[in-house]
mmCIF file of N, CA and C in Angstrom:
data_model
loop_
_atom_site.group_PDB
_atom_site.id
_atom_site.type_symbol
_atom_site.label_atom_id
_atom_site.label_comp_id
_atom_site.label_asym_id
_atom_site.label_seq_id
_atom_site.Cartn_x
_atom_site.Cartn_y
_atom_site.Cartn_z
ATOM 1 N N ASP J 1 23.612 13.467 -16.871
ATOM 2 C CA ASP J 1 24.557 12.559 -17.509
ATOM 3 C C ASP J 1 24.645 11.273 -16.709
ATOM 4 N N TRP J 2 24.069 10.197 -17.255
ATOM 5 C CA TRP J 2 24.008 8.922 -16.534
ATOM 6 C C TRP J 2 25.384 8.360 -16.244
ATOM 7 N N SER J 3 26.333 8.540 -17.150
ATOM 8 C CA SER J 3 27.638 7.917 -16.989
ATOM 9 C C SER J 3 28.435 8.522 -15.839
ATOM 10 N N SER J 4 28.104 9.700 -15.379
ATOM 11 C CA SER J 4 28.855 10.311 -14.292
ATOM 12 C C SER J 4 28.405 9.813 -12.923
ATOM 13 N N ASP J 5 27.297 9.092 -12.876
ATOM 14 C CA ASP J 5 26.800 8.591 -11.605
ATOM 15 C C ASP J 5 27.603 7.394 -11.138
ATOM 16 N N VAL J 6 27.842 7.327 -9.833
ATOM 17 C CA VAL J 6 28.479 6.144 -9.260
ATOM 18 C C VAL J 6 27.537 4.954 -9.418
ATOM 19 N N CYS J 7 26.274 5.195 -9.214
ATOM 20 C CA CYS J 7 25.259 4.153 -9.361
ATOM 21 C C CYS J 7 24.111 4.753 -10.160
ATOM 22 N N SER J 8 23.832 4.221 -11.314
ATOM 23 C CA SER J 8 22.806 4.808 -12.176
ATOM 24 C C SER J 8 21.403 4.501 -11.672
ATOM 25 N N SER J 9 20.439 5.274 -12.141
ATOM 26 C CA SER J 9 19.040 5.020 -11.827
ATOM 27 C C SER J 9 18.630 3.638 -12.302
ATOM 28 N N ASP J 10 19.155 3.217 -13.449
ATOM 29 C CA ASP J 10 18.846 1.880 -13.973
ATOM 30 C C ASP J 10 19.211 0.815 -12.952
ATOM 31 N N LEU J 11 20.416 0.912 -12.406
ATOM 32 C CA LEU J 11 20.879 -0.083 -11.446
ATOM 33 C C LEU J 11 20.050 -0.034 -10.175
ATOM 34 N N LEU J 12 19.773 1.157 -9.664
ATOM 35 C CA LEU J 12 18.968 1.272 -8.457
ATOM 36 C C LEU J 12 17.593 0.665 -8.649
ATOM 37 N N LEU J 13 16.939 0.989 -9.758
ATOM 38 C CA LEU J 13 15.604 0.472 -9.998
ATOM 39 C C LEU J 13 15.625 -1.030 -10.183
ATOM 40 N N SER J 14 16.597 -1.549 -10.909
ATOM 41 C CA SER J 14 16.651 -3.000 -11.110
ATOM 42 C C SER J 14 16.913 -3.716 -9.791
ATOM 43 N N LYS J 15 17.757 -3.147 -8.923
ATOM 44 C CA LYS J 15 18.006 -3.748 -7.614
ATOM 45 C C LYS J 15 16.746 -3.704 -6.750
ATOM 46 N N ALA J 16 16.029 -2.603 -6.793
ATOM 47 C CA ALA J 16 14.798 -2.500 -6.016
ATOM 48 C C ALA J 16 13.775 -3.529 -6.493
ATOM 49 N N LYS J 17 13.655 -3.690 -7.818
ATOM 50 C CA LYS J 17 12.731 -4.687 -8.369
ATOM 51 C C LYS J 17 13.158 -6.095 -7.991
ATOM 52 N N GLU J 18 14.456 -6.348 -8.108
ATOM 53 C CA GLU J 18 15.027 -7.661 -7.835
ATOM 54 C C GLU J 18 14.715 -8.101 -6.411
ATOM 55 N N ARG J 19 14.786 -7.181 -5.496
ATOM 56 C CA ARG J 19 14.584 -7.506 -4.093
ATOM 57 C C ARG J 19 13.152 -7.251 -3.647
ATOM 58 N N SER J 20 12.287 -6.870 -4.575
ATOM 59 C CA SER J 20 10.866 -6.619 -4.304
ATOM 60 C C SER J 20 10.658 -5.643 -3.153
ATOM 61 N N TRP J 21 11.492 -4.620 -3.065
ATOM 62 C CA TRP J 21 11.352 -3.640 -1.998
ATOM 63 C C TRP J 21 10.014 -2.952 -2.111
ATOM 64 N N TYR J 22 9.343 -2.847 -1.024
ATOM 65 C CA TYR J 22 8.056 -2.178 -0.916
ATOM 66 C C TYR J 22 6.958 -2.869 -1.719
ATOM 67 N N ASN J 23 7.259 -4.007 -2.288
ATOM 68 C CA ASN J 23 6.274 -4.788 -3.043
ATOM 69 C C ASN J 23 5.515 -3.908 -4.048
ATOM 70 N N LEU J 24 6.259 -3.149 -4.822
ATOM 71 C CA LEU J 24 5.676 -2.237 -5.798
ATOM 72 C C LEU J 24 5.722 -2.836 -7.198
ATOM 73 N N ASP J 25 4.728 -2.487 -7.990
ATOM 74 C CA ASP J 25 4.787 -2.771 -9.421
ATOM 75 C C ASP J 25 5.336 -1.524 -10.084
ATOM 76 N N TYR J 26 6.285 -1.708 -10.990
ATOM 77 C CA TYR J 26 6.908 -0.596 -11.689
ATOM 78 C C TYR J 26 6.572 -0.711 -13.165
ATOM 79 N N PHE J 27 6.253 0.407 -13.790
ATOM 80 C CA PHE J 27 6.122 0.424 -15.238
ATOM 81 C C PHE J 27 6.238 1.855 -15.727
ATOM 82 N N VAL J 28 6.561 1.979 -16.988
ATOM 83 C CA VAL J 28 6.716 3.286 -17.615
ATOM 84 C C VAL J 28 5.562 3.479 -18.581
ATOM 85 N N LEU J 29 4.920 4.623 -18.484
ATOM 86 C CA LEU J 29 3.797 4.977 -19.344
ATOM 87 C C LEU J 29 4.130 6.320 -19.981
ATOM 88 N N SER J 30 4.289 6.324 -21.288
ATOM 89 C CA SER J 30 4.754 7.534 -21.964
ATOM 90 C C SER J 30 3.893 7.882 -23.170
ATOM 91 N N THR J 31 3.683 9.168 -23.368
ATOM 92 C CA THR J 31 2.975 9.650 -24.551
ATOM 93 C C THR J 31 3.856 9.525 -25.786
ATOM 94 N N GLU J 32 5.147 9.735 -25.570
ATOM 95 C CA GLU J 32 6.109 9.714 -26.683
ATOM 96 C C GLU J 32 6.571 8.293 -26.989
ATOM 97 N N ASN J 33 7.056 8.113 -28.208
ATOM 98 C CA ASN J 33 7.745 6.887 -28.601
ATOM 99 C C ASN J 33 9.227 7.217 -28.650
ATOM 100 N N ASN J 34 9.972 6.697 -27.686
ATOM 101 C CA ASN J 34 11.377 7.037 -27.563
ATOM 102 C C ASN J 34 12.208 5.757 -27.512
ATOM 103 N N PRO J 35 13.041 5.520 -28.515
ATOM 104 C CA PRO J 35 13.825 4.281 -28.536
ATOM 105 C C PRO J 35 14.798 4.158 -27.365
ATOM 106 N N ILE J 36 15.258 5.269 -26.819
ATOM 107 C CA ILE J 36 16.164 5.217 -25.663
ATOM 108 C C ILE J 36 15.410 4.708 -24.434
ATOM 109 N N VAL J 37 14.195 5.211 -24.233
ATOM 110 C CA VAL J 37 13.373 4.744 -23.119
ATOM 111 C C VAL J 37 13.064 3.257 -23.293
ATOM 112 N N ALA J 38 12.701 2.866 -24.499
ATOM 113 C CA ALA J 38 12.401 1.450 -24.763
ATOM 114 C C ALA J 38 13.598 0.563 -24.454
ATOM 115 N N LYS J 39 14.767 0.972 -24.901
ATOM 116 C CA LYS J 39 15.973 0.176 -24.680
ATOM 117 C C LYS J 39 16.296 0.064 -23.183
ATOM 118 N N ARG J 40 16.184 1.168 -22.486
ATOM 119 C CA ARG J 40 16.462 1.158 -21.049
ATOM 120 C C ARG J 40 15.462 0.262 -20.312
ATOM 121 N N CYS J 41 14.192 0.358 -20.660
ATOM 122 C CA CYS J 41 13.175 -0.484 -20.025
ATOM 123 C C CYS J 41 13.416 -1.961 -20.327
ATOM 124 N N GLN J 42 13.741 -2.280 -21.564
ATOM 125 C CA GLN J 42 14.031 -3.660 -21.932
ATOM 126 C C GLN J 42 15.237 -4.187 -21.161
ATOM 127 N N LYS J 43 16.247 -3.359 -21.020
ATOM 128 C CA LYS J 43 17.466 -3.738 -20.288
ATOM 129 C C LYS J 43 17.136 -4.123 -18.847
ATOM 130 N N MET J 44 16.193 -3.409 -18.243
ATOM 131 C CA MET J 44 15.830 -3.652 -16.851
ATOM 132 C C MET J 44 14.654 -4.605 -16.696
ATOM 133 N N ASN J 45 14.159 -5.137 -17.818
ATOM 134 C CA ASN J 45 12.973 -5.997 -17.791
ATOM 135 C C ASN J 45 11.806 -5.269 -17.108
ATOM 136 N N LEU J 46 11.663 -4.020 -17.460
ATOM 137 C CA LEU J 46 10.645 -3.148 -16.890
ATOM 138 C C LEU J 46 9.522 -2.970 -17.906
ATOM 139 N N PRO J 47 8.301 -3.313 -17.540
ATOM 140 C CA PRO J 47 7.192 -3.117 -18.485
ATOM 141 C C PRO J 47 7.051 -1.647 -18.869
ATOM 142 N N PHE J 48 6.702 -1.414 -20.126
ATOM 143 C CA PHE J 48 6.533 -0.040 -20.583
ATOM 144 C C PHE J 48 5.492 0.023 -21.682
ATOM 145 N N VAL J 49 4.852 1.180 -21.765
ATOM 146 C CA VAL J 49 3.886 1.474 -22.818
ATOM 147 C C VAL J 49 4.276 2.838 -23.364
ATOM 148 N N GLN J 50 4.428 2.925 -24.669
ATOM 149 C CA GLN J 50 4.742 4.204 -25.313
ATOM 150 C C GLN J 50 3.634 4.548 -26.301
ATOM 151 N N GLY J 51 3.552 5.807 -26.653
ATOM 152 C CA GLY J 51 2.524 6.249 -27.597
ATOM 153 C C GLY J 51 1.142 6.254 -26.985
ATOM 154 N N CYS J 52 1.063 6.374 -25.671
ATOM 155 C CA CYS J 52 -0.219 6.370 -24.970
ATOM 156 C C CYS J 52 -0.807 7.780 -25.022
ATOM 157 N N THR J 53 -1.904 7.933 -25.724
ATOM 158 C CA THR J 53 -2.476 9.268 -25.908
ATOM 159 C C THR J 53 -3.287 9.741 -24.708
ATOM 160 N N ASN J 54 -3.803 8.813 -23.892
ATOM 161 C CA ASN J 54 -4.572 9.195 -22.709
ATOM 162 C C ASN J 54 -4.161 8.288 -21.554
ATOM 163 N N LYS J 55 -3.262 8.774 -20.726
ATOM 164 C CA LYS J 55 -2.710 7.969 -19.630
ATOM 165 C C LYS J 55 -3.778 7.591 -18.604
ATOM 166 N N TYR J 56 -4.657 8.505 -18.291
ATOM 167 C CA TYR J 56 -5.715 8.238 -17.319
ATOM 168 C C TYR J 56 -6.622 7.105 -17.799
ATOM 169 N N GLU J 57 -7.055 7.175 -19.053
ATOM 170 C CA GLU J 57 -7.896 6.106 -19.614
ATOM 171 C C GLU J 57 -7.146 4.777 -19.624
ATOM 172 N N TYR J 58 -5.868 4.818 -19.925
ATOM 173 C CA TYR J 58 -5.064 3.597 -19.911
ATOM 174 C C TYR J 58 -5.079 2.956 -18.526
ATOM 175 N N LEU J 59 -4.855 3.759 -17.489
ATOM 176 C CA LEU J 59 -4.856 3.219 -16.131
ATOM 177 C C LEU J 59 -6.213 2.658 -15.746
ATOM 178 N N ILE J 60 -7.273 3.346 -16.129
ATOM 179 C CA ILE J 60 -8.619 2.840 -15.833
ATOM 180 C C ILE J 60 -8.829 1.480 -16.499
ATOM 181 N N GLU J 61 -8.488 1.378 -17.771
ATOM 182 C CA GLU J 61 -8.635 0.102 -18.482
ATOM 183 C C GLU J 61 -7.790 -0.997 -17.866
ATOM 184 N N LYS J 62 -6.555 -0.669 -17.546
ATOM 185 C CA LYS J 62 -5.615 -1.671 -17.043
ATOM 186 C C LYS J 62 -5.957 -2.141 -15.634
ATOM 187 N N PHE J 63 -6.354 -1.240 -14.764
ATOM 188 C CA PHE J 63 -6.483 -1.593 -13.361
ATOM 189 C C PHE J 63 -7.893 -1.659 -12.829
ATOM 190 N N ASP J 64 -8.884 -1.263 -13.583
ATOM 191 C CA ASP J 64 -10.252 -1.357 -13.090
ATOM 192 C C ASP J 64 -10.689 -2.811 -12.988
ATOM 193 N N LYS J 65 -9.981 -3.709 -13.655
ATOM 194 C CA LYS J 65 -10.317 -5.128 -13.632
ATOM 195 C C LYS J 65 -9.571 -5.871 -12.517
ATOM 196 N N SER J 66 -8.711 -5.156 -11.784
ATOM 197 C CA SER J 66 -7.922 -5.787 -10.734
ATOM 198 C C SER J 66 -8.734 -5.909 -9.450
ATOM 199 N N GLU J 67 -8.068 -6.359 -8.365
ATOM 200 C CA GLU J 67 -8.761 -6.511 -7.094
ATOM 201 C C GLU J 67 -9.134 -5.163 -6.469
ATOM 202 N N PHE J 68 -8.543 -4.095 -6.948
ATOM 203 C CA PHE J 68 -8.871 -2.755 -6.449
ATOM 204 C C PHE J 68 -9.810 -2.082 -7.443
ATOM 205 N N ASN J 69 -10.658 -1.205 -6.930
ATOM 206 C CA ASN J 69 -11.340 -0.354 -7.886
ATOM 207 C C ASN J 69 -10.381 0.772 -8.233
ATOM 208 N N ILE J 70 -10.678 1.534 -9.244
ATOM 209 C CA ILE J 70 -9.729 2.514 -9.758
ATOM 210 C C ILE J 70 -9.420 3.599 -8.723
ATOM 211 N N LYS J 71 -10.386 4.015 -7.926
ATOM 212 C CA LYS J 71 -10.121 5.038 -6.907
ATOM 213 C C LYS J 71 -9.160 4.517 -5.851
ATOM 214 N N GLN J 72 -9.337 3.262 -5.418
ATOM 215 C CA GLN J 72 -8.399 2.661 -4.457
ATOM 216 C C GLN J 72 -7.010 2.557 -5.083
ATOM 217 N N TYR J 73 -6.979 2.141 -6.330
ATOM 218 C CA TYR J 73 -5.696 2.002 -7.020
ATOM 219 C C TYR J 73 -4.970 3.345 -7.103
ATOM 220 N N LEU J 74 -5.671 4.383 -7.523
ATOM 221 C CA LEU J 74 -5.045 5.692 -7.674
ATOM 222 C C LEU J 74 -4.532 6.233 -6.338
ATOM 223 N N LYS J 75 -5.232 5.974 -5.252
ATOM 224 C CA LYS J 75 -4.775 6.432 -3.934
ATOM 225 C C LYS J 75 -3.478 5.738 -3.526
ATOM 226 N N ARG J 76 -3.234 4.545 -4.050
ATOM 227 C CA ARG J 76 -2.011 3.796 -3.735
ATOM 228 C C ARG J 76 -0.905 4.033 -4.759
ATOM 229 N N LEU J 77 -1.190 4.827 -5.763
ATOM 230 C CA LEU J 77 -0.269 5.031 -6.876
ATOM 231 C C LEU J 77 0.798 6.074 -6.561
ATOM 232 N N ILE J 78 2.041 5.748 -6.888
ATOM 233 C CA ILE J 78 3.136 6.711 -6.881
ATOM 234 C C ILE J 78 3.341 7.078 -8.345
ATOM 235 N N TYR J 79 3.188 8.345 -8.674
ATOM 236 C CA TYR J 79 3.179 8.763 -10.073
ATOM 237 C C TYR J 79 4.169 9.892 -10.299
ATOM 238 N N VAL J 80 4.860 9.813 -11.419
ATOM 239 C CA VAL J 80 5.816 10.836 -11.818
ATOM 240 C C VAL J 80 5.311 11.456 -13.116
ATOM 241 N N GLY J 81 5.143 12.756 -13.121
ATOM 242 C CA GLY J 81 4.656 13.428 -14.319
ATOM 243 C C GLY J 81 5.286 14.802 -14.466
ATOM 244 N N ASN J 82 5.124 15.387 -15.662
ATOM 245 C CA ASN J 82 5.721 16.705 -15.882
ATOM 246 C C ASN J 82 4.886 17.627 -16.769
ATOM 247 N N ASP J 83 3.823 17.115 -17.380
ATOM 248 C CA ASP J 83 3.091 17.955 -18.320
ATOM 249 C C ASP J 83 1.586 17.780 -18.125
ATOM 250 N N LEU J 84 0.813 18.580 -18.835
ATOM 251 C CA LEU J 84 -0.634 18.616 -18.632
ATOM 252 C C LEU J 84 -1.327 17.277 -18.886
ATOM 253 N N ASN J 85 -0.759 16.435 -19.743
ATOM 254 C CA ASN J 85 -1.398 15.138 -19.967
ATOM 255 C C ASN J 85 -1.309 14.238 -18.729
ATOM 256 N N ASP J 86 -0.498 14.613 -17.754
ATOM 257 C CA ASP J 86 -0.383 13.872 -16.499
ATOM 258 C C ASP J 86 -1.357 14.370 -15.428
ATOM 259 N N LEU J 87 -1.967 15.514 -15.658
ATOM 260 C CA LEU J 87 -2.783 16.173 -14.642
ATOM 261 C C LEU J 87 -3.920 15.316 -14.079
ATOM 262 N N PRO J 88 -4.744 14.642 -14.898
ATOM 263 C CA PRO J 88 -5.839 13.861 -14.314
ATOM 264 C C PRO J 88 -5.361 12.803 -13.316
ATOM 265 N N ILE J 89 -4.191 12.246 -13.553
ATOM 266 C CA ILE J 89 -3.648 11.242 -12.631
ATOM 267 C C ILE J 89 -2.999 11.939 -11.434
ATOM 268 N N MET J 90 -2.274 13.011 -11.673
ATOM 269 C CA MET J 90 -1.599 13.731 -10.586
ATOM 270 C C MET J 90 -2.600 14.193 -9.529
ATOM 271 N N ILE J 91 -3.786 14.579 -9.951
ATOM 272 C CA ILE J 91 -4.810 15.061 -9.024
ATOM 273 C C ILE J 91 -5.270 13.952 -8.085
ATOM 274 N N GLN J 92 -5.294 12.705 -8.564
ATOM 275 C CA GLN J 92 -5.862 11.608 -7.795
ATOM 276 C C GLN J 92 -4.849 10.648 -7.172
ATOM 277 N N ALA J 93 -3.618 10.671 -7.647
ATOM 278 C CA ALA J 93 -2.618 9.717 -7.151
ATOM 279 C C ALA J 93 -2.254 10.018 -5.696
ATOM 280 N N GLY J 94 -1.874 8.972 -4.979
ATOM 281 C CA GLY J 94 -1.529 9.114 -3.576
ATOM 282 C C GLY J 94 -0.248 9.880 -3.332
ATOM 283 N N LEU J 95 0.758 9.689 -4.176
ATOM 284 C CA LEU J 95 2.049 10.346 -4.021
ATOM 285 C C LEU J 95 2.554 10.708 -5.408
ATOM 286 N N THR J 96 2.922 11.964 -5.595
ATOM 287 C CA THR J 96 3.325 12.420 -6.926
ATOM 288 C C THR J 96 4.651 13.177 -6.873
ATOM 289 N N PHE J 97 5.409 13.026 -7.949
ATOM 290 C CA PHE J 97 6.708 13.677 -8.101
ATOM 291 C C PHE J 97 6.746 14.369 -9.455
ATOM 292 N N CYS J 98 7.491 15.476 -9.506
ATOM 293 C CA CYS J 98 7.725 16.119 -10.794
ATOM 294 C C CYS J 98 9.064 16.848 -10.776
ATOM 295 N N PRO J 99 9.672 16.995 -11.962
ATOM 296 C CA PRO J 99 10.916 17.757 -12.040
ATOM 297 C C PRO J 99 10.648 19.262 -11.987
ATOM 298 N N LYS J 100 11.696 20.023 -11.731
ATOM 299 C CA LYS J 100 11.607 21.478 -11.599
ATOM 300 C C LYS J 100 11.058 22.141 -12.861
ATOM 301 N N ASP J 101 11.362 21.586 -14.040
ATOM 302 C CA ASP J 101 10.935 22.212 -15.283
ATOM 303 C C ASP J 101 9.551 21.735 -15.757
ATOM 304 N N SER J 102 8.748 21.238 -14.840
ATOM 305 C CA SER J 102 7.387 20.801 -15.165
ATOM 306 C C SER J 102 6.472 21.996 -15.400
ATOM 307 N N HIS J 103 5.334 21.714 -16.012
ATOM 308 C CA HIS J 103 4.302 22.721 -16.192
ATOM 309 C C HIS J 103 3.896 23.236 -14.804
ATOM 310 N N PRO J 104 3.641 24.541 -14.652
ATOM 311 C CA PRO J 104 3.279 25.101 -13.335
ATOM 312 C C PRO J 104 2.087 24.419 -12.658
ATOM 313 N N LEU J 105 1.086 24.010 -13.433
ATOM 314 C CA LEU J 105 -0.069 23.340 -12.842
ATOM 315 C C LEU J 105 0.310 21.966 -12.282
ATOM 316 N N ILE J 106 1.193 21.276 -12.965
ATOM 317 C CA ILE J 106 1.681 19.980 -12.472
ATOM 318 C C ILE J 106 2.454 20.190 -11.167
ATOM 319 N N LYS J 107 3.288 21.201 -11.132
ATOM 320 C CA LYS J 107 4.048 21.494 -9.912
ATOM 321 C C LYS J 107 3.113 21.788 -8.740
ATOM 322 N N SER J 108 2.010 22.474 -9.023
ATOM 323 C CA SER J 108 1.072 22.818 -7.949
ATOM 324 C C SER J 108 0.335 21.596 -7.404
ATOM 325 N N LYS J 109 0.250 20.529 -8.175
ATOM 326 C CA LYS J 109 -0.447 19.308 -7.757
ATOM 327 C C LYS J 109 0.503 18.211 -7.287
ATOM 328 N N SER J 110 1.789 18.472 -7.325
ATOM 329 C CA SER J 110 2.781 17.454 -7.001
ATOM 330 C C SER J 110 3.090 17.420 -5.501
ATOM 331 N N SER J 111 3.230 16.204 -4.959
ATOM 332 C CA SER J 111 3.636 16.039 -3.563
ATOM 333 C C SER J 111 5.073 16.500 -3.363
ATOM 334 N N TYR J 112 5.895 16.308 -4.397
ATOM 335 C CA TYR J 112 7.313 16.644 -4.303
ATOM 336 C C TYR J 112 7.765 17.235 -5.631
ATOM 337 N N VAL J 113 8.287 18.458 -5.581
ATOM 338 C CA VAL J 113 8.859 19.104 -6.758
ATOM 339 C C VAL J 113 10.374 19.104 -6.573
ATOM 340 N N SER J 114 11.054 18.456 -7.489
ATOM 341 C CA SER J 114 12.505 18.338 -7.414
ATOM 342 C C SER J 114 13.183 19.676 -7.689
ATOM 343 N N GLU J 115 14.386 19.800 -7.208
ATOM 344 C CA GLU J 115 15.246 20.936 -7.557
ATOM 345 C C GLU J 115 15.910 20.692 -8.910
ATOM 346 N N ARG J 116 15.756 19.476 -9.442
ATOM 347 C CA ARG J 116 16.404 19.100 -10.698
ATOM 348 C C ARG J 116 15.396 19.127 -11.842
ATOM 349 N N ASN J 117 15.868 19.485 -13.019
ATOM 350 C CA ASN J 117 15.056 19.388 -14.224
ATOM 351 C C ASN J 117 14.998 17.939 -14.687
ATOM 352 N N GLY J 118 14.018 17.635 -15.514
ATOM 353 C CA GLY J 118 13.971 16.319 -16.130
ATOM 354 C C GLY J 118 15.241 16.075 -16.926
ATOM 355 N N GLY J 119 15.779 14.858 -16.845
ATOM 356 C CA GLY J 119 17.003 14.532 -17.557
ATOM 357 C C GLY J 119 18.267 14.873 -16.790
ATOM 358 N N GLN J 120 18.123 15.437 -15.593
ATOM 359 C CA GLN J 120 19.289 15.790 -14.783
ATOM 360 C C GLN J 120 19.287 14.977 -13.483
ATOM 361 N N ASP J 121 19.258 13.666 -13.635
ATOM 362 C CA ASP J 121 19.229 12.725 -12.505
ATOM 363 C C ASP J 121 17.952 12.827 -11.686
ATOM 364 N N PHE J 122 16.896 13.329 -12.281
ATOM 365 C CA PHE J 122 15.612 13.451 -11.594
ATOM 366 C C PHE J 122 15.069 12.085 -11.179
ATOM 367 N N VAL J 123 15.087 11.120 -12.081
ATOM 368 C CA VAL J 123 14.563 9.787 -11.769
ATOM 369 C C VAL J 123 15.394 9.143 -10.657
ATOM 370 N N ARG J 124 16.685 9.292 -10.739
ATOM 371 C CA ARG J 124 17.559 8.764 -9.690
ATOM 372 C C ARG J 124 17.178 9.353 -8.331
ATOM 373 N N GLU J 125 16.931 10.659 -8.291
ATOM 374 C CA GLU J 125 16.552 11.315 -7.039
ATOM 375 C C GLU J 125 15.289 10.682 -6.460
ATOM 376 N N ILE J 126 14.290 10.452 -7.293
ATOM 377 C CA ILE J 126 13.040 9.849 -6.830
ATOM 378 C C ILE J 126 13.295 8.448 -6.271
ATOM 379 N N ILE J 127 14.057 7.651 -6.988
ATOM 380 C CA ILE J 127 14.343 6.289 -6.535
ATOM 381 C C ILE J 127 15.058 6.323 -5.190
ATOM 382 N N GLU J 128 16.013 7.218 -5.045
ATOM 383 C CA GLU J 128 16.728 7.326 -3.770
ATOM 384 C C GLU J 128 15.784 7.751 -2.639
ATOM 385 N N ILE J 129 14.854 8.629 -2.925
ATOM 386 C CA ILE J 129 13.869 9.033 -1.922
ATOM 387 C C ILE J 129 13.006 7.840 -1.539
ATOM 388 N N LEU J 130 12.485 7.125 -2.541
ATOM 389 C CA LEU J 130 11.605 5.987 -2.269
ATOM 390 C C LEU J 130 12.324 4.865 -1.527
ATOM 391 N N LEU J 131 13.600 4.690 -1.803
ATOM 392 C CA LEU J 131 14.378 3.654 -1.117
ATOM 393 C C LEU J 131 14.932 4.138 0.218
ATOM 394 N N GLY J 132 14.691 5.391 0.561
ATOM 395 C CA GLY J 132 15.088 5.927 1.851
ATOM 396 C C GLY J 132 16.579 6.088 2.034
ATOM 397 N N PHE J 133 17.288 6.475 0.983
ATOM 398 C CA PHE J 133 18.742 6.619 1.084
ATOM 399 C C PHE J 133 19.152 7.606 2.174
ATOM 400 N N GLU J 134 18.362 8.635 2.410
ATOM 401 C CA GLU J 134 18.728 9.623 3.429
ATOM 402 C C GLU J 134 18.821 8.995 4.815
ATOM 403 N N ASN J 135 18.061 7.919 5.037
ATOM 404 C CA ASN J 135 18.018 7.278 6.344
ATOM 405 C C ASN J 135 18.843 5.996 6.408
ATOM 406 N N ARG J 136 19.626 5.723 5.391
ATOM 407 C CA ARG J 136 20.423 4.499 5.350
ATOM 408 C C ARG J 136 21.900 4.830 5.532
ATOM 409 N N GLY J 137 22.586 3.908 6.162
ATOM 410 C CA GLY J 137 24.024 4.041 6.291
ATOM 411 C C GLY J 137 24.708 3.623 5.004
ATOM 412 N N ILE J 138 25.990 3.955 4.897
ATOM 413 C CA ILE J 138 26.749 3.620 3.692
ATOM 414 C C ILE J 138 26.795 2.111 3.462
ATOM 415 N N GLY J 139 26.828 1.328 4.527
ATOM 416 C CA GLY J 139 26.834 -0.136 4.387
ATOM 417 C C GLY J 139 25.561 -0.646 3.735
ATOM 418 N N GLU J 140 24.422 -0.128 4.160
ATOM 419 C CA GLU J 140 23.148 -0.532 3.562
ATOM 420 C C GLU J 140 23.068 -0.122 2.098
ATOM 421 N N ILE J 141 23.538 1.076 1.793
ATOM 422 C CA ILE J 141 23.516 1.543 0.404
ATOM 423 C C ILE J 141 24.433 0.679 -0.445
ATOM 424 N N ASN J 142 25.615 0.382 0.056
ATOM 425 C CA ASN J 142 26.535 -0.494 -0.691
ATOM 426 C C ASN J 142 25.930 -1.864 -0.924
ATOM 427 N N GLU J 143 25.221 -2.384 0.052
ATOM 428 C CA GLU J 143 24.559 -3.682 -0.091
ATOM 429 C C GLU J 143 23.492 -3.600 -1.198
ATOM 430 N N LEU J 144 22.745 -2.520 -1.217
ATOM 431 C CA LEU J 144 21.694 -2.353 -2.225
ATOM 432 C C LEU J 144 22.265 -2.318 -3.628
ATOM 433 N N ILE J 145 23.375 -1.616 -3.812
ATOM 434 C CA ILE J 145 23.887 -1.434 -5.166
ATOM 435 C C ILE J 145 24.923 -2.464 -5.564
ATOM 436 N N SER J 146 25.274 -3.352 -4.644
ATOM 437 C CA SER J 146 26.269 -4.367 -4.980
ATOM 438 C C SER J 146 25.707 -5.348 -5.988
ATOM 439 N N ASN J 147 26.558 -6.016 -6.693
ATOM 440 C CA ASN J 147 26.126 -6.991 -7.707
ATOM 441 C C ASN J 147 26.028 -8.391 -7.146
ATOM 442 N N ARG J 148 26.042 -8.525 -5.843
ATOM 443 C CA ARG J 148 25.953 -9.857 -5.235
ATOM 444 C C ARG J 148 24.612 -10.462 -5.424
#
């Protein structure tokens, strides 16, 4: 339940993007077409692709033309997946996350398996891990989530 959070995943991600923490590119790549995901991504000015039938092929097309070759890119990729269509990327990505209710094969290939199911603040947990909340004081966290 997003509304019960003191600071939502949306706010954390938008603050991280705003401050260019870790100099990461963020985007959402989904097999499904979900208007809620689209609205949330638009709200955060987060690039997204929905209805993608082959995520691995999409990444190859999108990033093989960049300064990295695809193998270098995948080694630098932080990827979140939960089902078999994520497997080709999960096998090659540098750092992978999945929720507790993921397919067993995805869990076996994941760097981090959450104690939370998808939809139960799983994304928030990942963002907090990536932003190092465990190693930050309350002042630093307040600064990150403040609207200043």
